[in-house]
Amino acid sequence: MIFSPIKIGRLEVSNRIVVAPMCQYSAINGIMTDWHTQHLMQLGYSSAGLIMVEATAVEKIGRITHNCVGLYNNKCIFSLKKNLQLAKSVASNKSYFGIQLAHAGRKASTQRPWEGRSALTKEEKPWKTICPSPIPFQETWHVPYEMKLFDIERVKKQFISASIKAVEIGFDLIEIHGTHGYLLHQFLSPISNKRKDKYGGKLENRMRFPLEIFSSVKGVLPKDFPLGMRITGTEWENNGIDENEATIFVKELEKIGCHYVCVSSGGNTPNPKIPVGPHYQVHLANKIKKNTKMVVRTVGMITDPLKANNIIINQDADMVAMARAFLSNPRWVWDAAKVLNHDIEVPPQYARRI
Ligand SMILES: Cc1cc2nc3c(=O)[nH]c(=O)nc-3n(C[C@H](O)[C@H](O)[C@H](O)COP(=O)(O)O)c2cc1C
């Protein structure tokens, strides 16, 4: 059931409920603000087994917006450390905290969702974006700069140094952001990757960059430090990554010691036809779980505790992540425990609520 423990690398996670990573677009110069403090502290005592901190840029140009969190200089590192310590100070010692490390590639230099989500205009201080090929996300967006081999090496180094810092700061787990149309996804997808070198063309080549990033990070982490990736189960496009390619990719991740994948979808094209609805991505997790040995997390419009529990009972996935359900109810886990007749630890200050 969702309240049974699960092993991820060296961690024994107390339950299978995960707070999905959620960008708050509220940082200043990559540095977390008071908004993050309250956001992470209220999720800190949610009793979820794993709480993911938002997509965090490994280099400045890898931020989606001017207001994304970074892990690329001492000020960012200090603010993340402080906020993690505050969130941990109110959390049960049964909740772990992970960080999602990311690079937005051609989807960087955009406005915040509530400001339009378009490419930054000249007045809004845009920056040069990067991508495997100089193809913009959509016509009106920035034309990205095609990455040279030294850019590839630089980004790898940035992932490595951000990962080392994440461990030093006290994170329990690292997740590499490999989906939603951001840089690693851009390499994997034949839609955004038209390279003629060893990083483009057939699937084996398109997988190379994300796999190299994964291995480089893995190589600098302590033994069995939990490391996973968020991946694309399908791009919902005829000419894009599909479930079969996603499965092959996961088999490669398996070979290099990936502890889990979170299967999401889409994000690399402006208007894919997504059959959005409750549990609309669960079948993607199921396909990967059935065809690999990987620990699989699912996500996407999961809100009902009984139905979430059935995902685990039916072995469609090993963990369930939720984003918006936690925004509207940070006490989702407490309520689910009641519904499923399960005892969980809540802060003693609030215990009389139950
Ligand atoms: C406010 C918000 C911010 C998000 N930021 C991220 C992010 O930083 N990284 C990521 O991989 N997904 C991000 N997502 C996607 C969620 O993690 C999740 O996959 C998606 O919302 C579907 O789950 P849900 O139906 O439970 O909300 C974000 C979603 C929301 C609502």
mmCIF file of C-alpha atoms and ligand atoms in Angstrom:
data_model
loop_
_atom_site.group_PDB
_atom_site.id
_atom_site.type_symbol
_atom_site.label_atom_id
_atom_site.label_comp_id
_atom_site.label_asym_id
_atom_site.label_seq_id
_atom_site.Cartn_x
_atom_site.Cartn_y
_atom_site.Cartn_z
ATOM 1 C CA MET A 1 0.000 0.000 0.000
ATOM 2 C CA ILE A 2 1.026 3.641 -0.239
ATOM 3 C CA PHE A 3 1.989 3.511 3.440
ATOM 4 C CA SER A 4 4.435 0.640 3.072
ATOM 5 C CA PRO A 5 8.140 1.508 3.131
ATOM 6 C CA ILE A 6 10.362 1.367 0.075
ATOM 7 C CA LYS A 7 14.099 1.236 -0.407
ATOM 8 C CA ILE A 8 15.722 3.790 -2.711
ATOM 9 C CA GLY A 9 19.457 3.322 -2.793
ATOM 10 C CA ARG A 10 20.650 3.485 0.814
ATOM 11 C CA LEU A 11 17.397 5.076 2.042
ATOM 12 C CA GLU A 12 14.503 3.259 3.597
ATOM 13 C CA VAL A 13 11.661 5.633 2.755
ATOM 14 C CA SER A 14 8.773 5.313 5.208
ATOM 15 C CA ASN A 15 5.947 5.514 2.671
ATOM 16 C CA ARG A 16 5.435 5.715 -1.076
ATOM 17 C CA ILE A 17 3.897 9.163 -1.194
ATOM 18 C CA VAL A 18 6.045 11.865 -2.773
ATOM 19 C CA VAL A 19 5.642 15.615 -2.952
ATOM 20 C CA ALA A 20 6.468 16.263 -6.615
ATOM 21 C CA PRO A 21 9.014 18.972 -7.444
ATOM 22 C CA MET A 22 7.315 22.335 -7.916
ATOM 23 C CA CYS A 23 9.047 25.466 -9.178
ATOM 24 C CA GLN A 24 7.883 28.492 -7.234
ATOM 25 C CA TYR A 25 9.399 31.096 -9.587
ATOM 26 C CA SER A 26 10.067 33.183 -6.500
ATOM 27 C CA ALA A 27 13.838 33.252 -6.189
ATOM 28 C CA ILE A 28 15.974 36.339 -6.665
ATOM 29 C CA ASN A 29 19.274 35.779 -8.455
ATOM 30 C CA GLY A 30 18.876 32.031 -7.891
ATOM 31 C CA ILE A 31 18.468 32.574 -4.142
ATOM 32 C CA MET A 32 15.442 31.259 -2.265
ATOM 33 C CA THR A 33 13.161 33.800 -0.568
ATOM 34 C CA ASP A 34 10.715 33.775 2.363
ATOM 35 C CA TRP A 35 8.129 32.279 0.023
ATOM 36 C CA HIS A 36 10.269 29.160 -0.283
ATOM 37 C CA THR A 37 10.720 29.009 3.473
ATOM 38 C CA GLN A 38 6.990 28.817 4.158
ATOM 39 C CA HIS A 39 6.409 26.530 1.152
ATOM 40 C CA LEU A 40 9.039 24.008 2.202
ATOM 41 C CA MET A 41 8.250 24.208 5.907
ATOM 42 C CA GLN A 42 4.546 23.482 5.445
ATOM 43 C CA LEU A 43 5.390 20.579 3.142
ATOM 44 C CA GLY A 44 8.108 19.527 5.576
ATOM 45 C CA TYR A 45 5.568 18.246 8.081
ATOM 46 C CA SER A 46 3.267 16.750 5.431
ATOM 47 C CA SER A 47 4.415 13.235 6.462
ATOM 48 C CA ALA A 48 5.162 12.346 2.832
ATOM 49 C CA GLY A 49 7.973 9.799 2.600
ATOM 50 C CA LEU A 50 9.842 11.996 0.159
ATOM 51 C CA ILE A 51 9.605 15.721 -0.426
ATOM 52 C CA MET A 52 11.166 16.979 -3.635
ATOM 53 C CA VAL A 53 12.551 20.477 -3.828
ATOM 54 C CA GLU A 54 11.842 22.243 -7.106
ATOM 55 C CA ALA A 55 13.860 22.136 -10.343
ATOM 56 C CA THR A 56 17.124 23.804 -9.380
ATOM 57 C CA ALA A 57 19.375 25.136 -12.089
ATOM 58 C CA VAL A 58 22.932 23.838 -12.242
ATOM 59 C CA GLU A 59 24.063 26.977 -14.076
ATOM 60 C CA LYS A 60 22.668 30.474 -14.403
ATOM 61 C CA ILE A 61 21.594 30.125 -18.046
ATOM 62 C CA GLY A 62 19.856 26.879 -17.134
ATOM 63 C CA ARG A 63 17.140 28.698 -15.168
ATOM 64 C CA ILE A 64 13.692 28.755 -16.750
ATOM 65 C CA THR A 65 12.991 32.291 -15.542
ATOM 66 C CA HIS A 66 14.805 35.102 -13.750
ATOM 67 C CA ASN A 67 13.132 33.773 -10.605
ATOM 68 C CA CYS A 68 14.212 30.142 -10.609
ATOM 69 C CA VAL A 69 16.326 28.641 -7.859
ATOM 70 C CA GLY A 70 19.951 27.849 -8.617
ATOM 71 C CA LEU A 71 22.785 25.874 -7.126
ATOM 72 C CA TYR A 72 25.660 27.569 -8.912
ATOM 73 C CA ASN A 73 27.192 30.017 -6.450
ATOM 74 C CA ASN A 74 27.770 30.370 -2.724
ATOM 75 C CA LYS A 75 24.764 32.610 -2.115
ATOM 76 C CA CYS A 76 22.375 30.111 -3.755
ATOM 77 C CA ILE A 77 24.002 27.254 -1.889
ATOM 78 C CA PHE A 78 23.666 29.044 1.437
ATOM 79 C CA SER A 79 19.988 29.851 0.867
ATOM 80 C CA LEU A 80 19.178 26.269 -0.111
ATOM 81 C CA LYS A 81 21.013 24.969 2.934
ATOM 82 C CA LYS A 82 19.168 27.340 5.250
ATOM 83 C CA ASN A 83 15.771 26.464 3.806
ATOM 84 C CA LEU A 84 16.463 22.751 3.869
ATOM 85 C CA GLN A 85 17.502 22.968 7.524
ATOM 86 C CA LEU A 86 14.315 24.880 8.372
ATOM 87 C CA ALA A 87 12.105 22.371 6.555
ATOM 88 C CA LYS A 88 13.902 19.456 8.215
ATOM 89 C CA SER A 89 13.547 21.110 11.623
ATOM 90 C CA VAL A 90 9.753 20.703 11.490
ATOM 91 C CA ALA A 91 9.679 17.417 9.566
ATOM 92 C CA SER A 92 9.358 13.967 11.027
ATOM 93 C CA ASN A 93 12.626 12.068 10.789
ATOM 94 C CA LYS A 94 10.645 9.678 8.600
ATOM 95 C CA SER A 95 10.437 12.220 5.765
ATOM 96 C CA TYR A 96 13.355 12.618 3.387
ATOM 97 C CA PHE A 97 14.194 15.557 1.170
ATOM 98 C CA GLY A 98 15.343 15.352 -2.417
ATOM 99 C CA ILE A 99 16.446 18.008 -4.861
ATOM 100 C CA GLN A 100 15.738 18.052 -8.569
ATOM 101 C CA LEU A 101 18.738 19.266 -10.557
ATOM 102 C CA ALA A 102 17.876 20.811 -13.871
ATOM 103 C CA HIS A 103 18.920 22.732 -16.954
ATOM 104 C CA ALA A 104 16.215 24.360 -19.037
ATOM 105 C CA GLY A 105 18.197 24.488 -22.306
ATOM 106 C CA ARG A 106 16.059 26.093 -25.033
ATOM 107 C CA LYS A 107 13.161 26.557 -22.591
ATOM 108 C CA ALA A 108 15.208 28.955 -20.464
ATOM 109 C CA SER A 109 14.889 32.744 -20.508
ATOM 110 C CA THR A 110 11.108 32.821 -20.270
ATOM 111 C CA GLN A 111 8.534 34.712 -18.274
ATOM 112 C CA ARG A 112 6.988 33.259 -15.145
ATOM 113 C CA PRO A 113 3.734 31.326 -15.737
ATOM 114 C CA TRP A 114 1.661 34.166 -14.310
ATOM 115 C CA GLU A 115 3.479 36.702 -16.516
ATOM 116 C CA GLY A 116 2.715 34.862 -19.758
ATOM 117 C CA ARG A 117 5.226 31.992 -19.908
ATOM 118 C CA SER A 118 6.592 33.356 -23.242
ATOM 119 C CA ALA A 119 10.197 34.018 -24.208
ATOM 120 C CA LEU A 120 11.583 37.074 -22.398
ATOM 121 C CA THR A 121 11.360 40.233 -24.480
ATOM 122 C CA LYS A 122 14.359 42.516 -25.123
ATOM 123 C CA GLU A 123 13.254 44.745 -22.239
ATOM 124 C CA GLU A 124 13.068 41.793 -19.865
ATOM 125 C CA LYS A 125 16.798 41.005 -19.996
ATOM 126 C CA PRO A 126 16.718 37.731 -21.928
ATOM 127 C CA TRP A 127 19.787 35.537 -22.158
ATOM 128 C CA LYS A 128 21.223 33.209 -24.759
ATOM 129 C CA THR A 129 19.739 29.738 -24.524
ATOM 130 C CA ILE A 130 21.347 26.434 -25.479
ATOM 131 C CA CYS A 131 20.085 23.260 -27.105
ATOM 132 C CA PRO A 132 21.455 20.248 -29.000
ATOM 133 C CA SER A 133 20.231 21.964 -32.204
ATOM 134 C CA PRO A 134 19.273 25.555 -33.028
ATOM 135 C CA ILE A 135 15.531 24.856 -33.064
ATOM 136 C CA PRO A 136 13.305 27.100 -30.946
ATOM 137 C CA PHE A 137 10.609 25.562 -28.747
ATOM 138 C CA GLN A 138 8.107 27.499 -30.825
ATOM 139 C CA GLU A 139 8.395 30.128 -33.522
ATOM 140 C CA THR A 140 8.209 33.148 -31.245
ATOM 141 C CA TRP A 141 10.752 31.768 -28.747
ATOM 142 C CA HIS A 142 14.518 32.324 -28.665
ATOM 143 C CA VAL A 143 16.528 30.465 -31.283
ATOM 144 C CA PRO A 144 18.920 28.468 -29.096
ATOM 145 C CA TYR A 145 22.632 28.240 -29.623
ATOM 146 C CA GLU A 146 23.727 24.784 -30.792
ATOM 147 C CA MET A 147 25.897 23.314 -28.073
ATOM 148 C CA LYS A 148 29.508 22.619 -28.956
ATOM 149 C CA LEU A 149 31.339 19.719 -27.360
ATOM 150 C CA PHE A 150 32.868 22.069 -24.806
ATOM 151 C CA ASP A 151 29.373 23.235 -23.810
ATOM 152 C CA ILE A 152 28.416 19.618 -23.283
ATOM 153 C CA GLU A 153 31.438 19.138 -21.042
ATOM 154 C CA ARG A 154 30.723 22.384 -19.169
ATOM 155 C CA VAL A 155 27.121 21.370 -18.420
ATOM 156 C CA LYS A 156 28.327 17.977 -17.225
ATOM 157 C CA LYS A 157 30.716 19.693 -14.815
ATOM 158 C CA GLN A 158 27.909 21.931 -13.570
ATOM 159 C CA PHE A 159 25.730 18.902 -12.813
ATOM 160 C CA ILE A 160 28.655 17.321 -10.990
ATOM 161 C CA SER A 161 29.433 20.355 -8.850
ATOM 162 C CA ALA A 162 25.734 20.987 -8.062
ATOM 163 C CA SER A 163 25.376 17.343 -6.995
ATOM 164 C CA ILE A 164 28.379 17.525 -4.696
ATOM 165 C CA LYS A 165 26.945 20.682 -3.135
ATOM 166 C CA ALA A 166 23.489 19.077 -2.770
ATOM 167 C CA VAL A 167 25.020 16.269 -0.724
ATOM 168 C CA GLU A 168 27.089 18.701 1.374
ATOM 169 C CA ILE A 169 24.000 20.809 2.075
ATOM 170 C CA GLY A 170 22.196 17.761 3.485
ATOM 171 C CA PHE A 171 19.827 16.550 0.783
ATOM 172 C CA ASP A 172 18.958 12.867 1.099
ATOM 173 C CA LEU A 173 18.363 12.218 -2.588
ATOM 174 C CA ILE A 174 19.088 13.715 -5.996
ATOM 175 C CA GLU A 175 16.795 13.603 -8.993
ATOM 176 C CA ILE A 176 18.022 14.644 -12.420
ATOM 177 C CA HIS A 177 15.385 16.440 -14.455
ATOM 178 C CA GLY A 178 15.181 14.554 -17.732
ATOM 179 C CA THR A 179 11.744 15.556 -18.983
ATOM 180 C CA HIS A 180 9.237 18.379 -19.595
ATOM 181 C CA GLY A 181 11.182 19.568 -22.625
ATOM 182 C CA TYR A 182 14.250 20.713 -20.693
ATOM 183 C CA LEU A 183 17.853 20.170 -21.767
ATOM 184 C CA LEU A 184 18.279 16.422 -21.185
ATOM 185 C CA HIS A 185 14.918 15.769 -22.795
ATOM 186 C CA GLN A 186 15.945 18.013 -25.725
ATOM 187 C CA PHE A 187 18.884 15.692 -26.387
ATOM 188 C CA LEU A 188 16.812 12.540 -26.134
ATOM 189 C CA SER A 189 14.073 13.737 -28.468
ATOM 190 C CA PRO A 190 14.373 13.478 -32.250
ATOM 191 C CA ILE A 191 12.157 16.584 -32.407
ATOM 192 C CA SER A 192 14.735 18.892 -30.791
ATOM 193 C CA ASN A 193 17.928 16.972 -31.505
ATOM 194 C CA LYS A 194 19.068 17.007 -35.153
ATOM 195 C CA ARG A 195 22.782 16.694 -34.413
ATOM 196 C CA LYS A 196 25.053 14.855 -36.791
ATOM 197 C CA ASP A 197 27.696 13.966 -34.196
ATOM 198 C CA LYS A 198 27.748 11.181 -31.590
ATOM 199 C CA TYR A 199 25.045 13.013 -29.603
ATOM 200 C CA GLY A 200 22.406 12.946 -32.350
ATOM 201 C CA GLY A 201 20.646 10.651 -34.801
ATOM 202 C CA LYS A 202 19.844 7.130 -33.634
ATOM 203 C CA LEU A 203 18.470 6.543 -30.152
ATOM 204 C CA GLU A 204 21.821 5.260 -28.882
ATOM 205 C CA ASN A 205 23.325 8.668 -29.690
ATOM 206 C CA ARG A 206 20.399 10.749 -28.441
ATOM 207 C CA MET A 207 20.569 8.920 -25.094
ATOM 208 C CA ARG A 208 24.284 9.624 -24.757
ATOM 209 C CA PHE A 209 24.122 13.086 -23.123
ATOM 210 C CA PRO A 210 21.498 12.267 -20.453
ATOM 211 C CA LEU A 211 23.273 8.989 -19.679
ATOM 212 C CA GLU A 212 26.642 10.734 -19.453
ATOM 213 C CA ILE A 213 25.167 13.324 -17.098
ATOM 214 C CA PHE A 214 23.724 10.545 -14.974
ATOM 215 C CA SER A 215 27.006 8.599 -14.843
ATOM 216 C CA SER A 216 29.073 11.707 -14.100
ATOM 217 C CA VAL A 217 26.845 12.559 -11.159
ATOM 218 C CA LYS A 218 26.738 8.967 -9.962
ATOM 219 C CA GLY A 219 30.533 8.896 -10.048
ATOM 220 C CA VAL A 220 30.925 11.664 -7.471
ATOM 221 C CA LEU A 221 28.211 10.619 -5.013
ATOM 222 C CA PRO A 222 28.760 8.552 -1.877
ATOM 223 C CA LYS A 223 28.108 4.829 -2.354
ATOM 224 C CA ASP A 224 24.423 4.047 -2.862
ATOM 225 C CA PHE A 225 23.425 7.696 -2.450
ATOM 226 C CA PRO A 226 19.879 7.746 -3.841
ATOM 227 C CA LEU A 227 19.931 9.009 -7.428
ATOM 228 C CA GLY A 228 17.045 8.927 -9.874
ATOM 229 C CA MET A 229 15.761 10.655 -12.954
ATOM 230 C CA ARG A 230 12.481 12.172 -14.036
ATOM 231 C CA ILE A 231 11.866 10.948 -17.556
ATOM 232 C CA THR A 232 9.501 11.270 -20.487
ATOM 233 C CA GLY A 233 7.183 8.296 -20.948
ATOM 234 C CA THR A 234 5.924 9.741 -24.222
ATOM 235 C CA GLU A 235 5.983 13.074 -26.028
ATOM 236 C CA TRP A 236 2.439 12.512 -27.308
ATOM 237 C CA GLU A 237 3.721 13.238 -30.842
ATOM 238 C CA ASN A 238 3.995 10.868 -33.830
ATOM 239 C CA ASN A 239 7.637 11.750 -34.436
ATOM 240 C CA GLY A 240 8.740 11.936 -30.817
ATOM 241 C CA ILE A 241 9.882 9.721 -27.962
ATOM 242 C CA ASP A 242 7.332 6.992 -27.354
ATOM 243 C CA GLU A 243 6.842 4.370 -24.654
ATOM 244 C CA ASN A 244 9.195 1.933 -26.380
ATOM 245 C CA GLU A 245 12.066 4.409 -26.585
ATOM 246 C CA ALA A 246 11.381 5.429 -22.988
ATOM 247 C CA THR A 247 11.645 1.789 -21.916
ATOM 248 C CA ILE A 248 14.957 1.344 -23.741
ATOM 249 C CA PHE A 249 16.255 4.492 -22.051
ATOM 250 C CA VAL A 250 15.247 3.193 -18.627
ATOM 251 C CA LYS A 251 17.014 -0.112 -19.308
ATOM 252 C CA GLU A 252 20.191 1.894 -19.955
ATOM 253 C CA LEU A 253 19.675 3.855 -16.730
ATOM 254 C CA GLU A 254 19.257 0.552 -14.941
ATOM 255 C CA LYS A 255 22.682 -0.597 -16.163
ATOM 256 C CA ILE A 256 24.384 2.474 -14.686
ATOM 257 C CA GLY A 257 22.853 2.267 -11.241
ATOM 258 C CA CYS A 258 19.769 4.476 -11.385
ATOM 259 C CA HIS A 259 17.673 3.894 -8.274
ATOM 260 C CA TYR A 260 14.307 5.037 -9.627
ATOM 261 C CA VAL A 261 12.575 6.900 -12.420
ATOM 262 C CA CYS A 262 9.574 9.207 -12.204
ATOM 263 C CA VAL A 263 7.601 8.846 -15.414
ATOM 264 C CA SER A 264 6.107 12.083 -16.683
ATOM 265 C CA SER A 265 5.395 13.105 -20.269
ATOM 266 C CA GLY A 266 5.303 15.874 -22.868
ATOM 267 C CA GLY A 267 6.692 19.379 -22.596
ATOM 268 C CA ASN A 268 8.997 19.419 -25.599
ATOM 269 C CA THR A 269 6.406 20.631 -28.120
ATOM 270 C CA PRO A 270 3.937 23.483 -27.732
ATOM 271 C CA ASN A 271 0.652 21.689 -28.429
ATOM 272 C CA PRO A 272 0.787 17.933 -27.964
ATOM 273 C CA LYS A 273 -2.562 16.152 -27.768
ATOM 274 C CA ILE A 274 -2.492 14.891 -24.190
ATOM 275 C CA PRO A 275 -5.482 12.919 -22.931
ATOM 276 C CA VAL A 276 -5.388 14.775 -19.634
ATOM 277 C CA GLY A 277 -7.498 13.246 -16.886
ATOM 278 C CA PRO A 278 -7.125 11.448 -13.570
ATOM 279 C CA HIS A 279 -4.111 9.094 -13.584
ATOM 280 C CA TYR A 280 -3.400 9.874 -17.257
ATOM 281 C CA GLN A 281 0.280 8.919 -16.953
ATOM 282 C CA VAL A 282 -0.083 5.747 -14.875
ATOM 283 C CA HIS A 283 -0.085 3.454 -17.924
ATOM 284 C CA LEU A 284 3.333 4.885 -18.878
ATOM 285 C CA ALA A 285 4.752 3.941 -15.486
ATOM 286 C CA ASN A 286 3.124 0.533 -15.762
ATOM 287 C CA LYS A 287 4.734 -0.129 -19.157
ATOM 288 C CA ILE A 288 8.184 0.698 -17.773
ATOM 289 C CA LYS A 289 7.650 -1.233 -14.573
ATOM 290 C CA LYS A 290 6.543 -4.338 -16.482
ATOM 291 C CA ASN A 291 9.494 -4.234 -18.868
ATOM 292 C CA THR A 292 12.347 -3.307 -16.535
ATOM 293 C CA LYS A 293 13.485 -3.924 -12.975
ATOM 294 C CA MET A 294 13.462 -0.210 -12.186
ATOM 295 C CA VAL A 295 11.692 1.307 -9.187
ATOM 296 C CA VAL A 296 9.028 3.448 -10.840
ATOM 297 C CA ARG A 297 7.219 6.528 -9.598
ATOM 298 C CA THR A 298 4.081 7.780 -11.275
ATOM 299 C CA VAL A 299 2.571 11.272 -11.266
ATOM 300 C CA GLY A 300 -0.244 13.228 -12.852
ATOM 301 C CA MET A 301 -3.688 14.093 -11.541
ATOM 302 C CA ILE A 302 -3.605 11.679 -8.654
ATOM 303 C CA THR A 303 -5.777 13.034 -5.860
ATOM 304 C CA ASP A 304 -7.865 10.264 -4.350
ATOM 305 C CA PRO A 305 -6.192 8.219 -1.565
ATOM 306 C CA LEU A 306 -8.001 4.961 -2.348
ATOM 307 C CA LYS A 307 -7.197 5.216 -6.048
ATOM 308 C CA ALA A 308 -3.618 6.227 -5.284
ATOM 309 C CA ASN A 309 -3.335 3.174 -3.056
ATOM 310 C CA ASN A 310 -4.670 0.967 -5.871
ATOM 311 C CA ILE A 311 -1.814 2.115 -8.122
ATOM 312 C CA ILE A 312 0.590 0.450 -5.688
ATOM 313 C CA ILE A 313 -1.606 -2.584 -4.979
ATOM 314 C CA ASN A 314 -2.055 -3.211 -8.732
ATOM 315 C CA GLN A 315 1.715 -2.816 -9.186
ATOM 316 C CA ASP A 316 1.313 -0.111 -11.797
ATOM 317 C CA ALA A 317 4.041 1.825 -9.991
ATOM 318 C CA ASP A 318 6.107 1.693 -6.800
ATOM 319 C CA MET A 319 5.544 5.273 -5.654
ATOM 320 C CA VAL A 320 3.018 8.021 -6.321
ATOM 321 C CA ALA A 321 3.945 11.682 -6.599
ATOM 322 C CA MET A 322 1.517 14.538 -6.371
ATOM 323 C CA ALA A 323 1.972 18.234 -6.978
ATOM 324 C CA ARG A 324 -1.293 20.181 -7.070
ATOM 325 C CA ALA A 325 -2.994 17.919 -4.517
ATOM 326 C CA PHE A 326 -0.343 19.029 -2.009
ATOM 327 C CA LEU A 327 -0.796 22.686 -2.904
ATOM 328 C CA SER A 328 -4.485 22.557 -2.104
ATOM 329 C CA ASN A 329 -4.001 20.243 0.871
ATOM 330 C CA PRO A 330 -0.546 19.968 2.440
ATOM 331 C CA ARG A 331 -2.166 17.532 4.899
ATOM 332 C CA TRP A 332 -3.066 15.092 2.137
ATOM 333 C CA VAL A 333 -1.059 12.302 3.748
ATOM 334 C CA TRP A 334 -2.773 12.721 7.124
ATOM 335 C CA ASP A 335 -6.196 12.570 5.476
ATOM 336 C CA ALA A 336 -5.174 9.574 3.359
ATOM 337 C CA ALA A 337 -3.994 7.782 6.504
ATOM 338 C CA LYS A 338 -7.456 8.233 7.996
ATOM 339 C CA VAL A 339 -9.168 6.951 4.841
ATOM 340 C CA LEU A 340 -6.858 3.939 4.684
ATOM 341 C CA ASN A 341 -6.976 3.320 8.413
ATOM 342 C CA HIS A 342 -3.259 3.709 8.853
ATOM 343 C CA ASP A 343 -1.358 5.212 11.798
ATOM 344 C CA ILE A 344 1.122 7.928 10.935
ATOM 345 C CA GLU A 345 3.260 10.293 12.924
ATOM 346 C CA VAL A 346 2.083 13.905 12.886
ATOM 347 C CA PRO A 347 3.590 16.831 14.806
ATOM 348 C CA PRO A 348 2.459 16.560 18.453
ATOM 349 C CA GLN A 349 1.360 20.196 18.337
ATOM 350 C CA TYR A 350 -1.297 19.227 15.783
ATOM 351 C CA ALA A 351 -2.004 15.680 16.936
ATOM 352 C CA ARG A 352 -5.375 16.466 18.550
ATOM 353 C CA ARG A 353 -6.698 17.280 15.087
ATOM 354 C CA ILE A 354 -7.020 13.567 14.393
HETATM 355 C C1 LIG B 1 3.426 24.907 -9.445
HETATM 356 C C2 LIG B 1 4.041 23.748 -10.186
HETATM 357 C C3 LIG B 1 5.411 23.737 -10.401
HETATM 358 C C4 LIG B 1 6.028 22.641 -11.021
HETATM 359 N N1 LIG B 1 7.386 22.590 -11.111
HETATM 360 C C5 LIG B 1 7.986 21.441 -11.509
HETATM 361 C C6 LIG B 1 9.374 21.256 -11.345
HETATM 362 O O1 LIG B 1 10.089 22.080 -10.773
HETATM 363 N N2 LIG B 1 9.909 20.106 -11.832
HETATM 364 C C7 LIG B 1 9.145 19.123 -12.405
HETATM 365 O O2 LIG B 1 9.678 18.096 -12.826
HETATM 366 N N3 LIG B 1 7.816 19.275 -12.523
HETATM 367 C C8 LIG B 1 7.219 20.374 -12.061
HETATM 368 N N4 LIG B 1 5.865 20.476 -12.085
HETATM 369 C C9 LIG B 1 5.071 19.321 -12.518
HETATM 370 C C10 LIG B 1 4.657 18.494 -11.305
HETATM 371 O O3 LIG B 1 5.791 17.993 -10.616
HETATM 372 C C11 LIG B 1 3.734 17.330 -11.715
HETATM 373 O O4 LIG B 1 4.445 16.446 -12.541
HETATM 374 C C12 LIG B 1 2.500 17.819 -12.446
HETATM 375 O O5 LIG B 1 1.941 18.961 -11.825
HETATM 376 C C13 LIG B 1 1.439 16.725 -12.495
HETATM 377 O O6 LIG B 1 1.106 16.316 -11.194
HETATM 378 P P1 LIG B 1 -0.225 16.815 -10.431
HETATM 379 O O7 LIG B 1 -1.400 16.465 -11.321
HETATM 380 O O8 LIG B 1 -0.229 16.020 -9.151
HETATM 381 O O9 LIG B 1 -0.131 18.275 -10.201
HETATM 382 C C14 LIG B 1 5.234 21.565 -11.496
HETATM 383 C C15 LIG B 1 3.849 21.616 -11.316
HETATM 384 C C16 LIG B 1 3.260 22.670 -10.649
HETATM 385 C C17 LIG B 1 1.766 22.640 -10.410
#
